[in-house]
mmCIF file of C-alpha atoms and ligand atoms in Angstrom:
data_model
loop_
_atom_site.group_PDB
_atom_site.id
_atom_site.type_symbol
_atom_site.label_atom_id
_atom_site.label_comp_id
_atom_site.label_asym_id
_atom_site.label_seq_id
_atom_site.Cartn_x
_atom_site.Cartn_y
_atom_site.Cartn_z
ATOM 1 C CA MET Y 1 -51.519 -1.287 39.016
ATOM 2 C CA LYS Y 2 -49.920 -4.329 40.028
ATOM 3 C CA SER Y 3 -46.816 -5.215 38.038
ATOM 4 C CA ILE Y 4 -46.368 -8.531 36.660
ATOM 5 C CA PRO Y 5 -43.764 -10.520 38.678
ATOM 6 C CA VAL Y 6 -40.717 -11.857 36.756
ATOM 7 C CA ILE Y 7 -38.019 -14.473 38.095
ATOM 8 C CA THR Y 8 -34.916 -14.649 36.044
ATOM 9 C CA LEU Y 9 -32.616 -17.835 35.933
ATOM 10 C CA ASP Y 10 -29.332 -17.081 34.313
ATOM 11 C CA GLY Y 11 -26.272 -19.291 33.876
ATOM 12 C CA PRO Y 12 -24.287 -21.751 31.792
ATOM 13 C CA SER Y 13 -25.412 -25.118 30.116
ATOM 14 C CA GLY Y 14 -26.014 -28.030 32.485
ATOM 15 C CA SER Y 15 -26.396 -25.971 35.481
ATOM 16 C CA GLY Y 16 -29.779 -27.188 35.984
ATOM 17 C CA LYS Y 17 -31.450 -23.828 35.216
ATOM 18 C CA GLY Y 18 -33.862 -25.392 32.348
ATOM 19 C CA THR Y 19 -35.090 -27.820 34.426
ATOM 20 C CA LEU Y 20 -35.548 -25.816 37.490
ATOM 21 C CA SER Y 21 -37.147 -22.899 35.437
ATOM 22 C CA ARG Y 22 -39.690 -25.364 33.913
ATOM 23 C CA LEU Y 23 -40.502 -26.974 37.410
ATOM 24 C CA LEU Y 24 -41.199 -23.363 38.909
ATOM 25 C CA ALA Y 25 -43.059 -22.462 36.100
ATOM 26 C CA LYS Y 26 -45.411 -25.504 36.544
ATOM 27 C CA THR Y 27 -45.439 -25.042 40.532
ATOM 28 C CA LEU Y 28 -46.496 -21.410 40.318
ATOM 29 C CA GLN Y 29 -48.521 -21.846 37.332
ATOM 30 C CA TRP Y 30 -46.646 -18.707 35.438
ATOM 31 C CA HIS Y 31 -45.504 -18.642 31.931
ATOM 32 C CA PHE Y 32 -42.083 -19.709 30.734
ATOM 33 C CA LEU Y 33 -39.627 -18.264 28.621
ATOM 34 C CA ASP Y 34 -36.881 -20.484 27.262
ATOM 35 C CA SER Y 35 -34.664 -17.735 25.497
ATOM 36 C CA GLY Y 36 -31.863 -20.145 24.494
ATOM 37 C CA LEU Y 37 -34.640 -21.854 22.364
ATOM 38 C CA ILE Y 38 -35.223 -18.498 20.615
ATOM 39 C CA TYR Y 39 -31.508 -18.241 19.791
ATOM 40 C CA ARG Y 40 -31.609 -22.011 18.648
ATOM 41 C CA GLY Y 41 -34.457 -21.177 16.480
ATOM 42 C CA PHE Y 42 -32.712 -18.271 14.720
ATOM 43 C CA ALA Y 43 -29.698 -20.637 14.517
ATOM 44 C CA TYR Y 44 -31.850 -23.170 12.483
ATOM 45 C CA LYS Y 45 -32.796 -20.406 10.089
ATOM 46 C CA VAL Y 46 -29.211 -19.223 9.825
ATOM 47 C CA ALA Y 47 -28.175 -22.823 8.911
ATOM 48 C CA ALA Y 48 -31.328 -23.540 6.676
ATOM 49 C CA ALA Y 49 -30.453 -20.303 4.571
ATOM 50 C CA HIS Y 50 -26.670 -21.230 4.193
ATOM 51 C CA ILE Y 51 -25.693 -18.113 5.990
ATOM 52 C CA ASP Y 52 -22.014 -18.083 7.067
ATOM 53 C CA VAL Y 53 -21.609 -17.240 11.019
ATOM 54 C CA GLU Y 54 -19.009 -14.760 10.163
ATOM 55 C CA ASN Y 55 -21.151 -13.101 7.528
ATOM 56 C CA ILE Y 56 -22.566 -10.388 10.040
ATOM 57 C CA ASP Y 57 -24.365 -8.407 7.533
ATOM 58 C CA LYS Y 58 -26.535 -11.294 6.261
ATOM 59 C CA LEU Y 59 -27.148 -12.478 9.699
ATOM 60 C CA ILE Y 60 -28.342 -8.927 10.844
ATOM 61 C CA MET Y 61 -30.692 -8.830 7.877
ATOM 62 C CA LEU Y 62 -32.026 -12.240 8.349
ATOM 63 C CA ALA Y 63 -32.746 -11.575 12.181
ATOM 64 C CA LYS Y 64 -34.733 -8.268 11.005
ATOM 65 C CA GLN Y 65 -36.738 -10.847 8.731
ATOM 66 C CA CYS Y 66 -37.511 -13.195 11.343
ATOM 67 C CA ASN Y 67 -41.213 -13.087 12.435
ATOM 68 C CA PHE Y 68 -41.414 -15.076 15.638
ATOM 69 C CA SER Y 69 -44.637 -16.444 16.989
ATOM 70 C CA PHE Y 70 -45.755 -19.321 19.272
ATOM 71 C CA GLY Y 71 -48.146 -22.179 19.316
ATOM 72 C CA GLN Y 72 -50.944 -22.827 21.944
ATOM 73 C CA GLU Y 73 -49.315 -22.363 25.328
ATOM 74 C CA GLN Y 74 -49.636 -24.718 28.099
ATOM 75 C CA ILE Y 75 -49.118 -22.816 31.249
ATOM 76 C CA GLY Y 76 -45.803 -23.660 32.410
ATOM 77 C CA GLU Y 77 -44.459 -24.941 29.356
ATOM 78 C CA MET Y 78 -42.665 -22.901 26.550
ATOM 79 C CA PRO Y 79 -44.974 -22.860 23.600
ATOM 80 C CA GLU Y 80 -43.952 -24.350 20.231
ATOM 81 C CA LEU Y 81 -41.840 -22.002 18.214
ATOM 82 C CA ASN Y 82 -42.747 -20.719 14.792
ATOM 83 C CA ILE Y 83 -40.519 -18.455 12.716
ATOM 84 C CA ASN Y 84 -41.979 -17.076 9.497
ATOM 85 C CA GLY Y 85 -44.900 -19.433 9.675
ATOM 86 C CA GLU Y 86 -42.626 -22.340 10.086
ATOM 87 C CA THR Y 87 -42.742 -24.739 13.203
ATOM 88 C CA ILE Y 88 -39.514 -25.820 14.365
ATOM 89 C CA PRO Y 89 -39.524 -28.840 16.687
ATOM 90 C CA ALA Y 90 -37.692 -28.294 20.048
ATOM 91 C CA THR Y 91 -36.007 -31.775 19.962
ATOM 92 C CA LEU Y 92 -34.500 -30.707 16.591
ATOM 93 C CA LEU Y 93 -33.092 -27.496 18.301
ATOM 94 C CA ALA Y 94 -31.705 -29.669 21.296
ATOM 95 C CA THR Y 95 -28.419 -30.601 19.486
ATOM 96 C CA GLU Y 96 -24.948 -29.049 20.339
ATOM 97 C CA HIS Y 97 -24.903 -28.204 16.574
ATOM 98 C CA TYR Y 98 -27.721 -25.595 17.120
ATOM 99 C CA GLY Y 99 -26.321 -24.602 20.501
ATOM 100 C CA GLU Y 100 -22.974 -23.928 18.900
ATOM 101 C CA ILE Y 101 -24.405 -21.709 16.124
ATOM 102 C CA ALA Y 102 -26.754 -20.003 18.507
ATOM 103 C CA SER Y 103 -23.839 -19.173 20.767
ATOM 104 C CA ARG Y 104 -21.923 -17.607 17.765
ATOM 105 C CA VAL Y 105 -24.874 -15.415 16.253
ATOM 106 C CA GLY Y 106 -25.685 -14.459 19.897
ATOM 107 C CA ALA Y 107 -22.305 -12.646 20.306
ATOM 108 C CA ILE Y 108 -23.575 -10.104 17.487
ATOM 109 C CA VAL Y 109 -25.130 -6.886 19.174
ATOM 110 C CA LYS Y 110 -27.774 -6.078 16.383
ATOM 111 C CA VAL Y 111 -28.989 -9.949 16.349
ATOM 112 C CA ARG Y 112 -29.503 -9.692 20.072
ATOM 113 C CA GLN Y 113 -31.241 -6.485 19.876
ATOM 114 C CA ALA Y 114 -33.473 -7.873 17.133
ATOM 115 C CA LEU Y 115 -34.778 -10.493 19.672
ATOM 116 C CA VAL Y 116 -35.457 -8.389 22.522
ATOM 117 C CA GLU Y 117 -39.100 -7.860 21.612
ATOM 118 C CA VAL Y 118 -40.024 -11.222 21.190
ATOM 119 C CA GLN Y 119 -38.613 -12.086 24.488
ATOM 120 C CA ARG Y 120 -40.200 -9.363 26.621
ATOM 121 C CA GLN Y 121 -43.784 -10.124 25.269
ATOM 122 C CA PHE Y 122 -43.777 -13.348 27.353
ATOM 123 C CA LYS Y 123 -43.974 -11.140 30.302
ATOM 124 C CA GLN Y 124 -47.705 -11.550 30.995
ATOM 125 C CA ALA Y 125 -49.903 -12.238 34.187
ATOM 126 C CA PRO Y 126 -49.707 -13.974 36.573
ATOM 127 C CA GLY Y 127 -45.867 -14.047 36.209
ATOM 128 C CA LEU Y 128 -43.013 -15.092 34.163
ATOM 129 C CA ILE Y 129 -40.026 -17.736 34.666
ATOM 130 C CA ALA Y 130 -37.348 -16.444 32.225
ATOM 131 C CA ASP Y 131 -34.300 -18.714 31.634
ATOM 132 C CA GLY Y 132 -31.115 -17.824 29.802
ATOM 133 C CA ARG Y 133 -27.775 -15.911 29.950
ATOM 134 C CA ASP Y 134 -28.998 -12.317 30.217
ATOM 135 C CA MET Y 135 -32.410 -12.241 31.504
ATOM 136 C CA GLY Y 136 -31.397 -10.368 34.823
ATOM 137 C CA THR Y 137 -28.840 -8.383 33.126
ATOM 138 C CA GLN Y 138 -30.539 -7.088 29.860
ATOM 139 C CA ILE Y 139 -33.989 -8.388 29.187
ATOM 140 C CA PHE Y 140 -35.792 -8.221 32.613
ATOM 141 C CA THR Y 141 -33.489 -5.849 34.529
ATOM 142 C CA GLU Y 142 -36.645 -5.107 36.571
ATOM 143 C CA ALA Y 143 -36.942 -8.604 37.899
ATOM 144 C CA ASP Y 144 -38.020 -9.278 41.378
ATOM 145 C CA LEU Y 145 -35.751 -12.315 41.810
ATOM 146 C CA LYS Y 146 -32.604 -12.730 39.912
ATOM 147 C CA LEU Y 147 -30.965 -15.990 40.345
ATOM 148 C CA TYR Y 148 -27.718 -17.160 38.774
ATOM 149 C CA VAL Y 149 -27.548 -20.945 38.630
ATOM 150 C CA THR Y 150 -24.430 -22.748 38.129
ATOM 151 C CA ALA Y 151 -22.450 -26.050 39.106
ATOM 152 C CA SER Y 152 -19.120 -27.661 38.630
ATOM 153 C CA ALA Y 153 -17.843 -28.072 34.969
ATOM 154 C CA VAL Y 154 -17.410 -31.732 35.448
ATOM 155 C CA GLU Y 155 -21.031 -32.156 36.688
ATOM 156 C CA ARG Y 156 -22.618 -29.828 34.225
ATOM 157 C CA ALA Y 157 -20.813 -31.892 31.398
ATOM 158 C CA LYS Y 158 -22.335 -35.107 32.683
ATOM 159 C CA ARG Y 159 -25.731 -33.618 32.916
ATOM 160 C CA ARG Y 160 -25.780 -32.194 29.424
ATOM 161 C CA TYR Y 161 -24.519 -35.496 28.352
ATOM 162 C CA GLN Y 162 -27.312 -37.351 30.049
ATOM 163 C CA GLN Y 163 -29.794 -35.057 28.436
ATOM 164 C CA LEU Y 164 -28.352 -35.604 24.955
ATOM 165 C CA LYS Y 165 -28.529 -39.368 25.541
ATOM 166 C CA GLN Y 166 -32.421 -39.174 26.426
ATOM 167 C CA ASN Y 167 -32.988 -37.066 23.247
ATOM 168 C CA ALA Y 168 -31.110 -40.024 21.360
ATOM 169 C CA ILE Y 169 -28.199 -37.832 20.323
ATOM 170 C CA ASN Y 170 -25.225 -40.009 20.015
ATOM 171 C CA VAL Y 171 -22.038 -38.184 21.559
ATOM 172 C CA SER Y 172 -19.169 -38.989 24.014
ATOM 173 C CA LEU Y 173 -18.763 -37.500 27.370
ATOM 174 C CA GLU Y 174 -15.395 -35.997 26.309
ATOM 175 C CA GLN Y 175 -17.019 -34.218 23.229
ATOM 176 C CA VAL Y 176 -19.906 -32.736 25.437
ATOM 177 C CA GLN Y 177 -17.093 -31.442 27.959
ATOM 178 C CA ASN Y 178 -15.240 -29.904 25.151
ATOM 179 C CA GLU Y 179 -18.173 -28.318 23.195
ATOM 180 C CA ILE Y 180 -19.591 -26.818 26.247
ATOM 181 C CA LYS Y 181 -16.461 -25.310 27.731
ATOM 182 C CA MET Y 182 -15.943 -23.611 24.410
ATOM 183 C CA ARG Y 183 -19.752 -22.363 24.348
ATOM 184 C CA ASP Y 184 -19.653 -21.207 27.795
ATOM 185 C CA GLU Y 185 -16.473 -19.406 27.460
ATOM 186 C CA ARG Y 186 -17.701 -17.583 24.441
ATOM 187 C CA ASP Y 187 -21.132 -16.623 26.047
ATOM 188 C CA ALA Y 188 -19.407 -15.284 28.953
ATOM 189 C CA LYS Y 189 -16.485 -13.217 27.176
ATOM 190 C CA ARG Y 190 -18.702 -11.735 24.737
ATOM 191 C CA ALA Y 191 -18.414 -8.039 24.869
ATOM 192 C CA TYR Y 192 -22.407 -7.279 24.835
ATOM 193 C CA ALA Y 193 -24.697 -9.004 27.022
ATOM 194 C CA PRO Y 194 -22.165 -11.501 28.458
ATOM 195 C CA MET Y 195 -23.244 -14.375 30.470
ATOM 196 C CA VAL Y 196 -22.435 -12.864 34.133
ATOM 197 C CA PRO Y 197 -24.496 -12.745 37.341
ATOM 198 C CA ALA Y 198 -26.499 -9.572 37.714
ATOM 199 C CA LYS Y 199 -25.156 -7.421 40.474
ATOM 200 C CA ASP Y 200 -28.388 -8.192 42.598
ATOM 201 C CA ALA Y 201 -28.400 -11.933 41.553
ATOM 202 C CA VAL Y 202 -28.414 -14.822 44.239
ATOM 203 C CA LEU Y 203 -25.920 -17.333 43.418
ATOM 204 C CA ILE Y 204 -27.524 -20.963 43.299
ATOM 205 C CA ASP Y 205 -24.679 -23.762 43.021
ATOM 206 C CA THR Y 206 -26.417 -26.939 42.093
ATOM 207 C CA THR Y 207 -23.422 -29.004 42.631
ATOM 208 C CA GLY Y 208 -24.348 -32.340 44.387
ATOM 209 C CA LYS Y 209 -27.769 -31.199 44.816
ATOM 210 C CA THR Y 210 -30.477 -32.988 43.631
ATOM 211 C CA ILE Y 211 -33.338 -31.083 41.490
ATOM 212 C CA ALA Y 212 -35.686 -31.364 44.464
ATOM 213 C CA ALA Y 213 -33.188 -29.590 46.969
ATOM 214 C CA ALA Y 214 -32.193 -26.842 44.320
ATOM 215 C CA LYS Y 215 -36.056 -26.233 43.818
ATOM 216 C CA ALA Y 216 -36.303 -26.040 47.873
ATOM 217 C CA LEU Y 217 -33.733 -23.491 48.041
ATOM 218 C CA ILE Y 218 -35.264 -21.521 45.284
ATOM 219 C CA MET Y 219 -38.367 -21.575 46.785
ATOM 220 C CA SER Y 220 -37.035 -20.263 50.198
ATOM 221 C CA HIS Y 221 -35.841 -17.185 48.226
ATOM 222 C CA LEU Y 222 -39.103 -16.671 46.870
ATOM 223 C CA GLN Y 223 -40.586 -16.704 50.181
ATOM 224 C CA ALA Y 224 -38.363 -14.445 51.471
ATOM 225 C CA LYS Y 225 -39.140 -12.030 48.584
ATOM 226 C CA GLY Y 226 -42.665 -12.232 49.588
ATOM 227 C CA LEU Y 227 -43.314 -13.726 45.881
ATOM 228 C CA ILE Y 228 -45.193 -16.809 47.577
ATOM 229 C CA SER Y 229 -46.832 -17.255 50.780
HETATM 230 O O1 DC C 1 -29.746 -22.144 26.849
HETATM 231 P P1 DC C 1 -29.192 -22.740 25.587
HETATM 232 O O2 DC C 1 -28.213 -23.971 25.660
HETATM 233 O O3 DC C 1 -30.476 -23.361 24.810
HETATM 234 O O4 DC C 1 -28.675 -21.450 24.948
HETATM 235 C C1 DC C 1 -28.228 -21.882 23.653
HETATM 236 C C2 DC C 1 -26.952 -20.636 23.136
HETATM 237 O O5 DC C 1 -28.068 -19.593 22.897
HETATM 238 C C3 DC C 1 -26.256 -20.176 24.118
HETATM 239 O O6 DC C 1 -24.892 -21.078 24.346
HETATM 240 C C4 DC C 1 -25.934 -18.937 23.988
HETATM 241 C C5 DC C 1 -27.332 -18.397 23.407
HETATM 242 N N1 DC C 1 -28.092 -17.596 24.171
HETATM 243 C C6 DC C 1 -27.949 -16.315 24.653
HETATM 244 O O7 DC C 1 -26.897 -15.745 23.966
HETATM 245 N N2 DC C 1 -28.691 -15.591 25.338
HETATM 246 C C7 DC C 1 -29.775 -16.061 25.858
HETATM 247 N N3 DC C 1 -30.486 -15.447 26.802
HETATM 248 C C8 DC C 1 -29.993 -17.478 25.568
HETATM 249 C C9 DC C 1 -29.021 -18.392 25.008
#
């Protein structure tokens, strides 16, 4: 039986991996997993239940109680996220507030383990584009192409700042710079499933590149791997 192809895009915030993943999923008409949204959705539940991010036992219990489901999928788009029947708007989850909680709770091994299956279920024909921090190193180690997308710290902060502005979220560039620096450091340094390039990952540096140029570069890697003709 022909296996279902998976392409993983891991890397820090503001690297362009989210935009590129979405574009690739649309171009190829494949499924799209934004794993950060799942961590952010869990963070939302943590905040709603007033659980302290230091209270590991309660976090693990909550993770086991969360039943994730998804709305109707438009191919190439991450479907709407529901947890225990509650629809959680993606625009609400875009704030750094939930990014920060997601990064903290994402450092707990048993929380990560409770979220494995919900992520793996996105692997469906005709193929999957998976965006995150550990897609190529933990969740889809069998991926056909693993990309590690990055950019200079200054450029990443500027991009993230623009994204937040577009979502009408009021922050200063300096605040964004500090917040993503701390979050990326925590994500990269955690003991379990840290944000690091997979051994077999191709490095894509998007500094000074347009999205179109970065996409073209990735498409050339897909072609080289025989994933597209
Ligand atoms: O990609 P994002 O900014 O939406 O992710 C928010 C946080 O969620 C990120 O800082 C760490 C956590 N996360 C993770 O630990 N593993 C993933 N695969 C995706 C996100």
